XYZ file of C-alpha atoms in Angstrom:
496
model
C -17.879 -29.509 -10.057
C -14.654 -28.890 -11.574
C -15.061 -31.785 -14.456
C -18.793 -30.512 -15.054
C -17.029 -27.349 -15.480
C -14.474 -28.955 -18.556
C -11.217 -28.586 -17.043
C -8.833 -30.796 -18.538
C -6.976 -32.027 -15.726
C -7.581 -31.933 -11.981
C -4.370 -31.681 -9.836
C -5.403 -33.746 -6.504
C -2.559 -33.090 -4.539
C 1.698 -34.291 -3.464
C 0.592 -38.291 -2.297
C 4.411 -38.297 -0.609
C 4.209 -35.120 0.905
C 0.400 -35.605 2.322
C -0.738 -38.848 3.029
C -3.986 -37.360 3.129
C -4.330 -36.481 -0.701
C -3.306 -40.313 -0.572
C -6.329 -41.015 0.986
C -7.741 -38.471 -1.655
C -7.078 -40.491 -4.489
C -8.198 -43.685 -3.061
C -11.682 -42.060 -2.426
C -11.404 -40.873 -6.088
C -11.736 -44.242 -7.208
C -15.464 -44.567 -6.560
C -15.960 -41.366 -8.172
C -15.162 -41.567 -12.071
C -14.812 -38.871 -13.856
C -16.425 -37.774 -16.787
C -14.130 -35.434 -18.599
C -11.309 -34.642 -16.494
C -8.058 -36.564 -16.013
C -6.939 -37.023 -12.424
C -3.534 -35.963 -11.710
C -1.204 -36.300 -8.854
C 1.560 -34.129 -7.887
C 5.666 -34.838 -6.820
C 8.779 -33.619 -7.863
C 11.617 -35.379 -9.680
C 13.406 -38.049 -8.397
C 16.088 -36.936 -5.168
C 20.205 -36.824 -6.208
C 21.531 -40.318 -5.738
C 18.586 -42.017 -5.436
C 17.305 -44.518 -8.705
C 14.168 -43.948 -9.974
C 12.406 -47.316 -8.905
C 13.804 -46.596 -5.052
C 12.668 -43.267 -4.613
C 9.741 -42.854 -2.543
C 8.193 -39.632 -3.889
C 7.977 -41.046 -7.192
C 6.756 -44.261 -6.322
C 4.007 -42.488 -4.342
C 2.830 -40.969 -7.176
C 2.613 -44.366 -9.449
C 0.654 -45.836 -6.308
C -1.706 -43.138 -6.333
C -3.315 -44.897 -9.444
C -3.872 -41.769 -11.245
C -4.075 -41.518 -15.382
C -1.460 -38.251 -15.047
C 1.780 -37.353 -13.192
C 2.553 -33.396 -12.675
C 6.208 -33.561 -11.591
C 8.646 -30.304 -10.893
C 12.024 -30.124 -11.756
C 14.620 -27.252 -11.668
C 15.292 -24.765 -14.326
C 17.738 -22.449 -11.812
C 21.153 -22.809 -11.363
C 20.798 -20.952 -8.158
C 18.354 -24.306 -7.217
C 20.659 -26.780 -9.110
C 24.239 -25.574 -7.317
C 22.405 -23.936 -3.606
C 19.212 -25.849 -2.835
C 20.193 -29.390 -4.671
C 23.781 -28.804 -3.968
C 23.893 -31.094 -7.463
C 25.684 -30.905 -10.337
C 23.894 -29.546 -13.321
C 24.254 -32.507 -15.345
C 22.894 -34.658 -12.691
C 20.075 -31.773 -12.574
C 19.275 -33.132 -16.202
C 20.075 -36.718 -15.347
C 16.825 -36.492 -12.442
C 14.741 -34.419 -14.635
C 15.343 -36.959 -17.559
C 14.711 -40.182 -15.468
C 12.296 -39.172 -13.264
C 10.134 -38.530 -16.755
C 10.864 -41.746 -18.073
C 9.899 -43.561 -14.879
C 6.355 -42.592 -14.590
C 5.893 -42.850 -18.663
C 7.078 -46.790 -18.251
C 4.093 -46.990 -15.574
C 2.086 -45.987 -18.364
C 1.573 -42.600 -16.751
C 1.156 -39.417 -19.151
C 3.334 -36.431 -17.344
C 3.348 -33.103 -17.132
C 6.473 -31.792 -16.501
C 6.589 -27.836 -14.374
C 10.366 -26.224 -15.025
C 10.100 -24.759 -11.665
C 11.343 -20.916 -11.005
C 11.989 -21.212 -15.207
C 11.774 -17.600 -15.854
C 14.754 -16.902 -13.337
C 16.599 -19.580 -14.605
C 16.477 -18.288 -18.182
C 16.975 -14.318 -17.065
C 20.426 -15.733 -15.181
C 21.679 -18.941 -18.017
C 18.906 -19.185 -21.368
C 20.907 -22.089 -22.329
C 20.889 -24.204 -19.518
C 17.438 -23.485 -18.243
C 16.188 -24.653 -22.197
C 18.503 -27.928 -21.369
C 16.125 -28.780 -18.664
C 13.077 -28.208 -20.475
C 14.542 -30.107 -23.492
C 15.321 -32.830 -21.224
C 12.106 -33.245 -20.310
C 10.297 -33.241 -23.211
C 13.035 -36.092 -25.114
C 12.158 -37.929 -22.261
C 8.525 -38.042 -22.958
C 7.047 -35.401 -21.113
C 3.286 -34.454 -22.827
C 3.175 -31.068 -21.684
C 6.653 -28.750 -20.668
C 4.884 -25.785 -17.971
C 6.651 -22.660 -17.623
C 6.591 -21.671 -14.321
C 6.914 -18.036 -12.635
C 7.553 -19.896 -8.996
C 8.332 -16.707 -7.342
C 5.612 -14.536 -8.816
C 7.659 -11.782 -9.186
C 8.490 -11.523 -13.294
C 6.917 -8.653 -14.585
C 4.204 -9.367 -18.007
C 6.316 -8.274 -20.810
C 9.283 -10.503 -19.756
C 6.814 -13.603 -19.366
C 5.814 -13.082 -23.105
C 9.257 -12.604 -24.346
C 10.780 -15.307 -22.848
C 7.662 -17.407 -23.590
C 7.833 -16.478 -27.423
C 11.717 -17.102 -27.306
C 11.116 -20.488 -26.186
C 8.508 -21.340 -28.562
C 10.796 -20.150 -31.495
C 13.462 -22.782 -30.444
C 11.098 -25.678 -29.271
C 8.525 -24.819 -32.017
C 7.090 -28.395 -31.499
C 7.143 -28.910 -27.698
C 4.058 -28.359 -26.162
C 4.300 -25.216 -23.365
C 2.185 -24.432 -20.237
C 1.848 -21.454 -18.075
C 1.808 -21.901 -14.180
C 1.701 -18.264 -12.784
C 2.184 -17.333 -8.925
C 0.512 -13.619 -8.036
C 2.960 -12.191 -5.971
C 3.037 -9.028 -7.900
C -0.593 -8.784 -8.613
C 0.417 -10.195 -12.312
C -0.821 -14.068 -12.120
C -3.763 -13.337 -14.648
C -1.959 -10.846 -16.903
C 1.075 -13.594 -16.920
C -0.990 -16.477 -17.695
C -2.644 -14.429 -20.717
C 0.278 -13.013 -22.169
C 2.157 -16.702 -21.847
C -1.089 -18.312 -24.140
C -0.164 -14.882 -26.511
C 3.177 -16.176 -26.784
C 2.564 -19.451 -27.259
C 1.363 -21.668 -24.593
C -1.304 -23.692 -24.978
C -1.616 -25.106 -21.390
C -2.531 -22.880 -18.844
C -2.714 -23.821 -14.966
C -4.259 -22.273 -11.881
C -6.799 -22.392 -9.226
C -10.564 -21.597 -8.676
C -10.379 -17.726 -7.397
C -6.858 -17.538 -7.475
C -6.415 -19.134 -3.775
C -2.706 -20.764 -3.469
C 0.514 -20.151 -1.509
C 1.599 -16.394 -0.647
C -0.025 -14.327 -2.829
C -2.226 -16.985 -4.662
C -1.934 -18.126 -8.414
C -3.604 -17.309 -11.361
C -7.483 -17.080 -11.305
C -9.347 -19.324 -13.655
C -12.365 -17.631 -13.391
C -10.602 -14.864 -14.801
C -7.864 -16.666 -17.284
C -10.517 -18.884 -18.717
C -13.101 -16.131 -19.868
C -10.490 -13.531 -21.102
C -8.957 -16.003 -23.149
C -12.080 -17.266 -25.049
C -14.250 -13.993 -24.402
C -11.453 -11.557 -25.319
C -8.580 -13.642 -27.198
C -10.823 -15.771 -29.242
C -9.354 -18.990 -27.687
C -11.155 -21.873 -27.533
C -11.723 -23.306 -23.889
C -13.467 -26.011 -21.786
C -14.715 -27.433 -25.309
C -16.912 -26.832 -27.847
C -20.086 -25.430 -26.072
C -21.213 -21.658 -26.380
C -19.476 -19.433 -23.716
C -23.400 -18.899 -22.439
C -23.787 -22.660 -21.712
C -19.951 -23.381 -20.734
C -19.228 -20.312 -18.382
C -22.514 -20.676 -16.612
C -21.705 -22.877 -13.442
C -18.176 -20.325 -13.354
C -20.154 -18.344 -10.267
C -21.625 -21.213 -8.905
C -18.157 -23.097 -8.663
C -16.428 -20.097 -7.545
C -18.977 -19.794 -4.557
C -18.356 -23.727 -3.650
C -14.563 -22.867 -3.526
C -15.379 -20.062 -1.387
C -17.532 -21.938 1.440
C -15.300 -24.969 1.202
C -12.574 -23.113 2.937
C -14.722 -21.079 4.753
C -13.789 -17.686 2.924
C -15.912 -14.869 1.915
C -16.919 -14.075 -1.508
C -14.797 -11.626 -3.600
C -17.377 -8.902 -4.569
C -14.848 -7.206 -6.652
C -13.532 -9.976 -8.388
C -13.570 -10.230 -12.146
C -16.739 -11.388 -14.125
C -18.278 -13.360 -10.922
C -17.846 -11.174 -8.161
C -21.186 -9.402 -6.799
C -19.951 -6.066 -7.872
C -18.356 -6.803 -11.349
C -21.238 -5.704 -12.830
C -22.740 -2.983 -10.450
C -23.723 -0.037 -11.425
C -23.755 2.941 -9.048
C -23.905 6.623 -10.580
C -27.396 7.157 -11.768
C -26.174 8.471 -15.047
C -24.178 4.796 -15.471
C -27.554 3.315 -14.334
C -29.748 5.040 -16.929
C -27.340 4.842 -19.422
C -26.917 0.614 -19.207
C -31.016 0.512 -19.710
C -30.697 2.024 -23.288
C -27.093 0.466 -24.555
C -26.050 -2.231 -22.067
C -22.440 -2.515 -23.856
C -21.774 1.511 -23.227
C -20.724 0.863 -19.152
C -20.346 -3.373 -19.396
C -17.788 -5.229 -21.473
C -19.777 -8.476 -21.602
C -23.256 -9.548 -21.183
C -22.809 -10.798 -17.506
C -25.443 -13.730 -18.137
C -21.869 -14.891 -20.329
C -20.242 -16.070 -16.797
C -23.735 -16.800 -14.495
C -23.723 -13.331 -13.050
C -25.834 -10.694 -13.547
C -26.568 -6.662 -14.155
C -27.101 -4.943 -10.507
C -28.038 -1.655 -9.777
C -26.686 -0.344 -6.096
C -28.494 2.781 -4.448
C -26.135 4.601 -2.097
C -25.328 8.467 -1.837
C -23.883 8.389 -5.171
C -26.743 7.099 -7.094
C -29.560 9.151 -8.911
C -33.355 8.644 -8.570
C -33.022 6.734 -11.812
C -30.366 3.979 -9.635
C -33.420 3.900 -7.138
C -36.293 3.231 -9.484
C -33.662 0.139 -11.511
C -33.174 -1.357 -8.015
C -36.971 -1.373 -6.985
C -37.516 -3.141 -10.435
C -35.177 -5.580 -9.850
C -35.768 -6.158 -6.022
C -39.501 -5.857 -6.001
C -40.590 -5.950 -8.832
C -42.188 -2.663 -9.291
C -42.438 -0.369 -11.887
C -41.558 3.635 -10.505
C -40.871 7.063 -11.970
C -37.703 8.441 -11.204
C -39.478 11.738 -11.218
C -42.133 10.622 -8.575
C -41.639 12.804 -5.111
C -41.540 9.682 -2.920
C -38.922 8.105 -5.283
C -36.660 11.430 -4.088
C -37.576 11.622 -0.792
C -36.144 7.863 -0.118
C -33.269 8.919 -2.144
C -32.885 12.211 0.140
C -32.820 9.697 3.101
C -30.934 7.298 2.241
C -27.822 9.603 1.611
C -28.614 11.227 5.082
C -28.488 7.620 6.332
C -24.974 7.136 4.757
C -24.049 10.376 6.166
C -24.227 8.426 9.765
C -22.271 5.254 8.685
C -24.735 2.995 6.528
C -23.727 1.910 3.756
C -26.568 0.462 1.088
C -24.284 -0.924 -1.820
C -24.498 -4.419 -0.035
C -27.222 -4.025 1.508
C -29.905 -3.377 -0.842
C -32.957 -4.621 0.849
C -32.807 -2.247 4.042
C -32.867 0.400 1.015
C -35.789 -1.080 -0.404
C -37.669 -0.896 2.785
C -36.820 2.993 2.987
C -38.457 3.479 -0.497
C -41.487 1.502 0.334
C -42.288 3.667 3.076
C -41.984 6.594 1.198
C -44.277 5.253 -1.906
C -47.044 4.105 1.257
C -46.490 0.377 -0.256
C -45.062 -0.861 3.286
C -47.473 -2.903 5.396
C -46.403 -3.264 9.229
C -46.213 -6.732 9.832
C -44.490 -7.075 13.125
C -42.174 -4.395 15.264
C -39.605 -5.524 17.687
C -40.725 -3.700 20.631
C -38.015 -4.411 23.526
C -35.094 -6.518 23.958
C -32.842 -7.678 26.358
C -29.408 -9.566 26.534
C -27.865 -11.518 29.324
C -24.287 -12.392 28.798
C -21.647 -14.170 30.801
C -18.279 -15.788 30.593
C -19.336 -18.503 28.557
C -20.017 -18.560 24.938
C -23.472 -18.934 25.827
C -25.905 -16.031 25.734
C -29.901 -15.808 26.669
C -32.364 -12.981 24.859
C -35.790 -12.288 25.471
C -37.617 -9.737 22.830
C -41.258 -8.141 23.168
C -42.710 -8.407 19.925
C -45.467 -7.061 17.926
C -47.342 -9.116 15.708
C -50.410 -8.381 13.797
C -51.687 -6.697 17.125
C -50.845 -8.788 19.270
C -47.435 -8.586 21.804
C -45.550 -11.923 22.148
C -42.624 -12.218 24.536
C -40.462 -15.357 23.699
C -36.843 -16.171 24.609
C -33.982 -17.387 23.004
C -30.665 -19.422 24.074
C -27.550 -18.904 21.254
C -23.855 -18.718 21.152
C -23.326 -14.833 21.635
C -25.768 -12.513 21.976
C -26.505 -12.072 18.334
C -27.628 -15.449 17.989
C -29.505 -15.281 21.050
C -31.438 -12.655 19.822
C -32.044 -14.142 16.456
C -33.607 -17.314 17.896
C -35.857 -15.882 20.075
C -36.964 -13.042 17.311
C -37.915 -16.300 14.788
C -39.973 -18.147 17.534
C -42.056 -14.844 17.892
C -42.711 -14.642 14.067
C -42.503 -17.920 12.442
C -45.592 -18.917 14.127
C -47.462 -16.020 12.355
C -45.787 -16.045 9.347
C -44.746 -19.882 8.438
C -42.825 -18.788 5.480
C -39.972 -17.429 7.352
C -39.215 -20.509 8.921
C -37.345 -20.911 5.070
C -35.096 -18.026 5.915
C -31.577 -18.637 7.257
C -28.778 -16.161 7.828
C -25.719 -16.980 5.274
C -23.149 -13.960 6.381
C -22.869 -11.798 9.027
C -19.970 -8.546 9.313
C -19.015 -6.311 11.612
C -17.725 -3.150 9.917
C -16.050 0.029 12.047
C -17.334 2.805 9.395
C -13.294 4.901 8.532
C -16.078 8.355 8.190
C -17.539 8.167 11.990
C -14.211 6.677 13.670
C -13.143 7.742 16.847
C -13.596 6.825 20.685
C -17.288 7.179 20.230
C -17.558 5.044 16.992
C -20.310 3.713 15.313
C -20.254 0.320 13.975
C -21.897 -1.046 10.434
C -23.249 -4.477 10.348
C -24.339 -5.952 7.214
C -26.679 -9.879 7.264
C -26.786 -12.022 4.307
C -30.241 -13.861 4.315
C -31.612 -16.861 1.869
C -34.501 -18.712 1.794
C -32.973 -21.292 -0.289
C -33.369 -19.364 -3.472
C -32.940 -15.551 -3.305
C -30.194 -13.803 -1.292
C -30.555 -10.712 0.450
C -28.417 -8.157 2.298
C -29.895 -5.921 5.240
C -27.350 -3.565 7.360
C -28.179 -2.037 10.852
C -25.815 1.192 12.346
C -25.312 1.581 16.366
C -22.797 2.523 18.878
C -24.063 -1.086 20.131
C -22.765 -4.088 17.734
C -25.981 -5.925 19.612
C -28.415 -3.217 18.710
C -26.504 -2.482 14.924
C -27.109 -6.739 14.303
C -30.888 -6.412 15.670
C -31.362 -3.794 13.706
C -30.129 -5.839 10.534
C -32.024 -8.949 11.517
C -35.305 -7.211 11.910
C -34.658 -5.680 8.215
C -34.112 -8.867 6.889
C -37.429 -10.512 7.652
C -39.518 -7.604 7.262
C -37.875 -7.548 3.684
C -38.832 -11.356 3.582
C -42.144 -10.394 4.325
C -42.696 -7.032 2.380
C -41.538 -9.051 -0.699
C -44.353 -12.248 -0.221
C -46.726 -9.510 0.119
C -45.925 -7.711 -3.432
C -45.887 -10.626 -4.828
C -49.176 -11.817 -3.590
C -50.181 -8.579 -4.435
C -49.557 -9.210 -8.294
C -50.931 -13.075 -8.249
């Protein structure tokens, strides 16, 4: 995903450190890539030890790969404390280790590790061990901010101080987030100079992270007027940018973002109903970019803060409908909704369980099914058993279910009652699933929020349920979520 994206250069991993990004690049042999170069990662070559003996390097020339990214030290702190090396011996590793990998025809990119320290504490000798470097062949010299912790208008000063005496060398920007400033860092570097930026999909890396790319590469064509992941209209180029941050996200089993920049679910939500109306007539008034720019788009959320105008946006976009904000059902759903937040709900994500409120109110809801009694037998295994009493169509059904917990128990037995009625929900599946102690209602006597993510393999849907009971909030989200399934076939229907 990552070369269909454009990237340059894929970093696969330390082959010395892990022998499993070994194994990485091995499997990366069947796989060619299109666009991207392959890279492997290692550090220079250890005090005493030749080039040609030392393992780490060697590990990176086996690993087959078009591109070495190698680290070296820029800190006399490193050189004299960690290395316990001399500094000219410093310069004598970075220098050879360079020249190793470039006689194994190997194009490097060399990372001045903790640089912006180095050149706070010595300038002089920290731009030796760039310089040595890049004599030694090195394509790209990358500035990097190991620690995290240099503030934005230091990274652009020393960046631009650099450029002025190495106006030829070619400078990168590798920028750790440990004071919230990874983004800001990277940007400013590119300002100064830098023409090689590094970082990860949604900013996930050691401590506090690195910089975001799905942030750094936007801003800098989007805002800056750079040029990035070629030639292709930002429409056509940043499109997959959501759909490869979500990947990222469910590969290491890690929730979504909604706040994050450009892609996240929220980034452009709009909640006050005078933001709302205001976005219909002049969509650039409340949103700096079209969000179709970067795959996302325009939401509206309906919560306590919106206006009737919020309410009749979202039932467009949910349902398809077309309301007046002035209509008396449109207020009355509003008026209950924020009475419903009052108690702990919360309808910003979870849209659909507010849609189902305003379709009651405009007498568009149709009463498929009603759960009519439940039951849950837990024990001191993961294992849990449910039986429900179900309404259908008129007819009661009582069916059981078997899960791991009680939620899933519940869930399983609730499908078998319905999917033999309605045959379309056998496409839904539950994506996300949170348990949320509302801060308003807290106390010994708390309520809890749950909030389901539903799909059918091509819309997404959010439902929230509110008890004392985490069983009964969850049911109550799950029985929102395929009645919304439902309500929405039927509209739709409706129109055909």
């Amino acid at each position: 995903m990552l070369d269909e994206l454009g990237v340059d250069y894929i970093e696969g991993g330390w082959p010395y450190s892990n022998p499993k990004d070994l194994d990485f690049f091995k499997a990366m042999r069947e796989y060619p890539l299109a666009k991207a170069k392959l890279a492997a990662f290692g550090s220079t070559r250890r005090k005493g030890v030749k080039p040609e003996k030392d393992e780490n390097l060697n590990a990176i020339v086996k690993a087959d790969v078009p591109v070495a990214v190698i680290f070296g030290k820029s800190w006399t702190l490193h050189v004299e404390k960690v290395l316990e090396a001399t500094w000219e011996e410093n310069l004598a590793m970075i220098a050879e280790s360079v020249e190793y990998l470039k006689s194994h025809g190997m194009e490097v990119i060399y990372d001045a590790e903790h640089f912006f320290q180095g050149y706070q504490e010595d300038p002089e000798r920290a731009l030796a061990s760039i310089e040595a470097a890049w004599r030694a062949g090195a394509r790209v010299v990358v500035l990097a901010d190991t620690n995290g912790g240099t503030p934005t208008h230091e990274v652009y000063r020393i960046t631009a101080e650099v450029k002025r005496r190495f106006p030829a060398m070619p400078l990168g920007a590798h920028m750790h987030n440990d004071i919230g400033c990874a983004v800001a860092n990277t940007l400013m570097a590119v300002a100064a100079g830098a023409r090689h930026v590094q970082g990860t999909i949604n900013g996930v890396g050691e401590r506090t992270g690195n910089a975001d790319l799905t942030a750094v590469l936007p801003t800098l064509e989007l805002k800056m007027g750079f040029k990035v992941l070629g030639g292709s209209p930002p429409r056509v180029k940043f499109a997959k940018l959501r759909e490869v941050s979500r990947f990222v996200y469910e590969a290491l089993g890690m929730s979504p973002n909604p706040y994050q920049p450009y892609i996240g679910d929220y980034a452009f939500a709009h909640k006050g109903g005078v933001h709302a109306a205001a976005v219909m007539k002049v969509p650039r008034a409340y949103e700096h970019i079209d969000p179709e720019l970067v795959g996302n788009r325009r939401v509206f959320v309906v919560s306590e803060m919106a206006g009737a105008a919020s309410v009749v946006l979202k039932a467009a976009e949910e349902l398809g409908i077309s309301l007046d904000k002035r209509q008396e059902a449109v207020r009355a759903a509003l008026e209950e909704i924020k009475a419903l937040e009052r108690q702990g709900y919360s309808f910003d994500s979870a849209p659909a369980s507010a849609m189902l409120i305003l379709l009651r109110h405009m007498g568009l809801y149709q009463e498929r099914f009603r759960l009519v009694e439940w039951r849950v037998v837990t024990g001191p295994t993961n294992t849990s058993y449910a039986v429900v009493k179900v309404w259908v169509s008129g007819e009661v059904k009582l069916e059981a279910g078997e899960g791991v917990g009680p939620v899933h128990a519940v869930d399983v037995a609730l499908r078998r009652a319905l999917v033999s009625a309605f045959p379309e929900l056998a496409e839904v599946r539950l994506r996300d699933y949170k348990v949320v102690l509302p801060t308003a209602v807290r106390s010994t006597e708390s309520v809890v929020r749950v909030t389901v993510e539903f799909t059918d393999g091509g819309r997404i849907w959010r439902t929230v349920g509110v008890s004392s009971n985490v069983v009964e909030a969850s049911i109550k989200a799950l029985v929102d979520g395929y009645d919304f399934a439902l309500q929405q076939r039927q509209l739709q229907n409706r129109k055909a």
